Amino acid sequence: NKGNITAMRVVCAPTLILISVTICCSLTEKQLNGSSPNIIIMLMDDMGWGDLGVLGQPSKETPNLDAMAAQGMLLTNFYTANPLCSPSRAALLTGRLPVRNGFYTTNAHARNAYTPQEIVGGIPKDEILLPEMLKKNGYISKIVGKWHLGHRPQYLPLEHGFDEWFGSPNCHFGPYNISVRPNIPVYNNSEMIGRYFEDFKINLRTGESNLTLMYLMEGMDFIRRQTEAKQPFFLYWAADATHSPVYASKSFLGKSQRGRYGDAVMELDHSIGQILSLLQNLGIEKNTFVFFTSDNGAALMSGPQESGSNGPFLCGKETTFEGGMREPAIAWWPGHIKGGAVSLQPANVMDLFTTSLALAGISPPDDRMLDGLDLTPVLLNGSHQLDNRPIFFYRGNEMMAVRLGQYKAHYWTWSNSLEEFKDGVNFCPGQEVPGVTTHDQKEHTLQPLIFHLGRDPGEKYPLSVLSKEYQEVLRSVSAVVQQHRKTLAPGMPQLNMCDLAVMNWSPPGCEKLGKCLKPPKSAPWKCNWPH
Amino acid sequence: NKGNITAMRVVCAPTLILISVTICCSLTEKQLNGSSPNIIIMLMDDMGWGDLGVLGQPSKETPNLDAMAAQGMLLTNFYTANPLCSPSRAALLTGRLPVRNGFYTTNAHARNAYTPQEIVGGIPKDEILLPEMLKKNGYISKIVGKWHLGHRPQYLPLEHGFDEWFGSPNCHFGPYNISVRPNIPVYNNSEMIGRYFEDFKINLRTGESNLTLMYLMEGMDFIRRQTEAKQPFFLYWAADATHSPVYASKSFLGKSQRGRYGDAVMELDHSIGQILSLLQNLGIEKNTFVFFTSDNGAALMSGPQESGSNGPFLCGKETTFEGGMREPAIAWWPGHIKGGAVSLQPANVMDLFTTSLALAGISPPDDRMLDGLDLTPVLLNGSHQLDNRPIFFYRGNEMMAVRLGQYKAHYWTWSNSLEEFKDGVNFCPGQEVPGVTTHDQKEHTLQPLIFHLGRDPGEKYPLSVLSKEYQEVLRSVSAVVQQHRKTLAPGMPQLNMCDLAVMNWSPPGCEKLGKCLKPPKSAPWKCNWPH
C-alpha cells in the first residue's frame, strides 16, 4: 500500500521531514503572519475518552470542554503512546515512542512501567524535549502539575528545557510513614516547597484538596506574566485530580452526579474554562494554540468512585485496547481552527511535539527518528492527507497492535494475569470478549486479530481470517509493521532498576525547610512490573 | 419520600391531572399565544443511544441530529417503555405502559412480545391513541412508516385516529415464499399498494432500498399540504431502516465508516435534516414541535453490520438494562425550546402522549391511568420539579426494574436463557457483569440490585446492601413500587395468541392489485416468546 509507506517515510527519513516542515511553515506563516503563537497543552491524568459531555458522558457535566470543542476542533481518533502515565508523557514531550526514548522496561515481556519514587531512571540527557526546542524561537516554558519523567535531580523539568515548574515529580500517592517512604515533594521551580499530605493536603476520606485550584492559579499567573512581557510561551498544564486518589476543592465536592470522580472532572472543566476566558480577556486567544487531552484511558480498576469512562471502548488504562489508549482531544485556536470542526484523523500525543514545532516555526530535530507528525494541515485546513498514517500500540517493548485507517490489528492481546485478575485487579470490568481480553499474553503475530474500528469501535468482532477484507488489510498492515520494525532502534531502557535509596528523601531545597530525610543504603533491584 | 408520591399522583389521580393540565395550558398559552403547534414525532427503529455524534458515536456521522440538538434540547435520560418494538410504540401512542394497554403476554414469565404477522391481537378498541385525542383540537394526523400495533383490519392506523398512513404494519422481514408466508404489505392509507420484496424492493445482499427516501417524501408532502391548508398536524414519522435487515438508498450505501448500519443512520440523519429545513423554509418552525427518539436499544444480537451502539450502557434490545431502554432524544422547537439545552430529566415515550396533548391544549383522558407526564415545564422552562418521577422497566408483565432519581433498582435480572445463549443469541456481546447479566431469570425482589446511574451508568457495580446509601434508596424505591403495584390494573393481554390464518394474506386493497392470497384454516396456538 503506497499511501502507508509514504506516511511512514514522512516521519522516518530526514529528507522527507524537511518536506513536511516546508509544508508546515508555509501554512503557519500564512496563518500567523510571521508571529509564533503561544502553546498550551492541557494533559489530564487517567481521564477517559467518555468523560466529556461532547463525547457522550450521559451526565453532560463538562460545559467548558464542550464549548471548547464547539469553538475548536474535536479529534475523535486521538491516541496516547502508551496506556500508562510516564511513558505517555515522555512520548508527548519528545515526539518519540517510549521504546525509542527509553521509557520502557525489558525486565519482563510486554510490561507497562512508570516512575514510582523508587525508580532509578528518568528521561535520558540525549532526548530533546519540546521546551528545549521551543527555546530556539524565544519561548518561555512552564510545567504546572505532574512531571513523571524521573525525580532524581538530573531528570527534573528545569534540567530539560522548562523555565518554570509548579508541581510534583510523581503521583500524589500517600500518606507515607516517612521512616520507610517519604511523602512526594511539591516543587516550585528547582526546589521543593513542601510535601503532599504534610504541607499540601489531600483528605483521603472526603476527597478534599485545593491542588487543582493552585494549578489553575499558577497557570493563569504564568500566562499573565508572559503576556505582559510580550513573550511567546509554552504552558504544559498537567493537572492530576482525576488520578486516584481523586480529589476536588471544597466548592466542587458533592456537586457532580458522578460522585467524587465527577467532582474532579467538574473542577478541571471549570479551570479550563477559566484559562480560555483569561486568554480572551487578555486578547491573546487568536495567538494561543490550546490542546486538551489525557495521558491514558480511564483507570477502570479503581472502581466507579475513583475512575472515569472510556465510552464505547474496550477495557481501560494498562491495556492496548481502545479504552486504554484512545483519548479525548480538542484543539482550540480562534481565528485559525474552525469552530465546531470534527476530525477523524488518527493522531497521537507525539504529534503534539511536531505540531508545536511547526506552529513555532522551528525545524524538528533531524538526527533522530520522530514518531509525531505535523498536524497543522489537519487542524488548520481539515486536510485528509495523513488519514492512512499508522498508530502503534505498545506495552513495554512489545508492539501489541497497530491501527491503519479504520483497521486495528492486534499482534498480542493481554488484559492482565489470571493471578492478578483472581485477586480482584480488573482492567476490563463488566467486559469480556473471548479470545481478545485474554488473561495470558496471547500471541497472534502469524495471524493478527483484526477489527474494523468504524463498524466495531468496541473491538468485539474480529474479522474472519478467511475474508477477502482480512487478507487485504493484513497485506497493508504487514508492510507498515515491517517498515516500522526495520527502522526501530530501541533506546536504553530507563525503567528497569529500582532502589529505595533514590526515593524523595532529600530533594533540592529540603534543607531550607528542614525536610531532608536520610536515605537508606543503596540496594538496587530489578523492578517488578506485573502488568 | 413525599416527592415521589406526589409525582406518582400527578399521573394517577384525575383531580391532580387537572392541576397538571392547568400548569401546562397556562405555559403553552404563554408560549403559543393561543395557537396549537404542529407536532412531529420521529421514532427510529432499534437505533441506540450511542448512535448519535452528540451522544458519543466516535465516527460523528449525524451532523443533522447534532445540529438539531444544538438548536434544541437533548434529553440524556430518556427511556422507552419496553425493550421491544410493538409494546414501545403502543406505549408512545397511548401514554400508558404496555401492561396497561394490553401489549404484553402472559404465556410465560417476563417475556417480551410483539406483533409478527401471525399475531392475533392488536391495539384494543378501548385504548385512546394520540391522534384520536388530537382530533379534538382539529389536528390532521399521518403515520409514515412502521405501525406495529396489529395488522388485522380493526387494528390498523386509520381505525385508531390517523387520517393518513404510508407504510407497513409489520417489520420488513422477508422475502417469504408466499405459499407458506405472505410478504408484508405496504399501505397507502386504508389499502395496500404492494408488498415488500415483490413491489417495494430491499436488496438483502447489497442493502439497497429506497424506502427511507419514500418515507421522507411522504412526510414532506404531508407537511406541505397541511401547511398550505393552514391545518394543525401531527406527523408520526416511524422510519425503520436501522432495523435488521438494515437498508439505505443507493446514494448512501458505502458512505459511512460504520458499514451498512451507519449508511442507514446517515440517510435517516439526512432525512431529518431535510424535514427540519422544510419547516424552516415553510416558515412554520416556530409553530412545530419536533421530537426525535427510538423505540428500543440497539439490537446488539444482530452483529456489527446490522446493529448500532448503546454507548456506555449495558446490553441492548430485549433487556431491561440501560442499553435496552435508554434512548437518544431531542426536542426541537425554535423560539420555544432554548438551543443547546441539555435536560437530565428522567422521561419516557409515554410522556410524549401527555406532552403533545398539553401542547395542543387538550385535556388528557380522565377515565384511565396514564403513565406519561407533561414535560412542557422541563422543555420550555428547564424545570426540575419532575426529577424524582419513577421510570419503570417491564419485560412482559413483570416489573424488572425501576429508576428513581439517579438510582435504578433491579427486582429481576435476565439477559436470555442459557440455551439460546449457547445457540449464539447474545443480547450483551462482549459484556458480562456477574450476578447482573444473568442467564436465568433471577429474582431480587427481597433485596433488589441497586445501581447509581450517575457514578455507574454501565450498571456494573451494585451498591453494597450493607451501605446506608442502599438502605435509604431501598426505602424510597419500595414506597414507589408499592404505590405502583397498588394502582396497577393490567389490561387484557393482546400478545398471547398466534395463528397462521391471520397473516397478511389478503389485506384490504389486495383485490385491486391481484395480490390476495388464500389463508390457511385457522389454527390458533399460544405464541412462543423465548425472550
Short mmCIF file of C-alpha atoms in Angstrom, two decimals, chain A residues 49 53-60 74 76-77 257-259 300 303-305 309 311-314 326 342 344 406 429-433 452 454-457 460-461, chain B residues 49 53-60 74 76-77 257-259 300 303-305 309 311-314 326 342 344 406 429-433 452 454-457 460-461:
data_model
loop_
_atom_site.label_atom_id
_atom_site.label_comp_id
_atom_site.label_asym_id
_atom_site.label_seq_id
_atom_site.Cartn_x
_atom_site.Cartn_y
_atom_site.Cartn_z
CA TRP A 49 -12.50 9.39 26.26
CA GLY A 53 -20.22 15.57 27.51
CA VAL A 54 -19.35 16.13 23.86
CA LEU A 55 -18.05 12.55 23.72
CA GLY A 56 -21.15 11.02 25.27
CA GLN A 57 -20.86 11.24 29.03
CA PRO A 58 -24.56 10.90 29.92
CA SER A 59 -24.36 13.40 32.79
CA LYS A 60 -23.06 16.13 30.45
CA LEU A 74 -12.70 17.71 18.27
CA THR A 76 -12.23 11.59 17.94
CA ASN A 77 -9.38 9.30 16.85
CA GLN A 257 -23.89 13.37 39.62
CA ARG A 258 -20.92 11.08 39.10
CA GLY A 259 -19.53 11.06 42.61
CA LEU A 300 -11.30 1.23 35.42
CA GLY A 303 -13.85 1.47 40.60
CA PRO A 304 -16.77 3.85 40.00
CA GLN A 305 -15.89 6.46 42.65
CA SER A 309 -15.45 6.35 31.44
CA GLY A 311 -17.27 5.45 26.43
CA PRO A 312 -17.98 2.62 23.99
CA PHE A 313 -14.40 1.34 24.02
CA LEU A 314 -12.94 -1.88 25.35
CA ARG A 326 -7.99 6.41 22.77
CA VAL A 342 -14.59 17.29 13.94
CA LEU A 344 -11.33 11.73 12.33
CA GLN A 406 -10.10 2.14 10.20
CA PRO A 429 -14.75 -4.64 34.47
CA GLY A 430 -18.04 -5.90 33.06
CA GLN A 431 -16.39 -6.63 29.74
CA GLU A 432 -15.17 -9.89 28.33
CA VAL A 433 -14.52 -10.66 24.71
CA HIS A 452 -12.76 -2.53 11.86
CA GLY A 454 -15.70 2.15 12.39
CA ARG A 455 -18.17 -0.72 12.48
CA ASP A 456 -16.85 -2.12 15.73
CA PRO A 457 -15.26 0.54 17.94
CA LYS A 460 -15.77 -7.23 19.86
CA TYR A 461 -15.90 -8.78 16.41
CA TRP B 49 -28.40 5.90 22.44
CA GLY B 53 -22.47 12.06 17.30
CA VAL B 54 -23.74 14.31 20.07
CA LEU B 55 -24.08 11.24 22.29
CA GLY B 56 -20.59 9.95 21.64
CA GLN B 57 -20.61 7.95 18.41
CA PRO B 58 -16.90 8.14 17.57
CA SER B 59 -17.49 8.46 13.82
CA LYS B 60 -19.64 11.59 14.34
CA LEU B 74 -31.01 16.98 24.34
CA THR B 76 -29.90 12.22 28.07
CA ASN B 77 -32.15 10.27 30.49
CA GLN B 257 -17.39 4.49 8.26
CA ARG B 258 -19.69 2.22 10.22
CA GLY B 259 -20.74 -0.12 7.45
CA LEU B 300 -26.72 -5.98 19.53
CA GLY B 303 -23.90 -8.02 14.91
CA PRO B 304 -21.76 -5.07 13.86
CA GLN B 305 -23.05 -4.71 10.29
CA SER B 309 -24.36 1.35 19.61
CA GLY B 311 -22.79 3.93 24.10
CA PRO B 312 -21.58 3.26 27.64
CA PHE B 313 -24.68 1.31 28.63
CA LEU B 314 -25.15 -2.36 29.47
CA ARG B 326 -32.27 4.34 27.34
CA VAL B 342 -29.43 19.56 27.99
CA LEU B 344 -31.26 15.23 32.69
CA GLN B 406 -30.15 8.56 39.93
CA PRO B 429 -21.97 -9.17 23.33
CA GLY B 430 -18.60 -8.54 24.93
CA GLN B 431 -20.26 -7.66 28.23
CA GLU B 432 -20.71 -9.77 31.30
CA VAL B 433 -21.43 -8.50 34.78
CA HIS B 452 -26.24 4.66 40.95
CA GLY B 454 -24.57 8.80 37.66
CA ARG B 455 -21.45 7.12 39.01
CA ASP B 456 -22.12 3.86 37.21
CA PRO B 457 -24.15 4.30 34.03
CA LYS B 460 -21.50 -2.76 36.75
CA TYR B 461 -21.26 -2.02 40.47
#
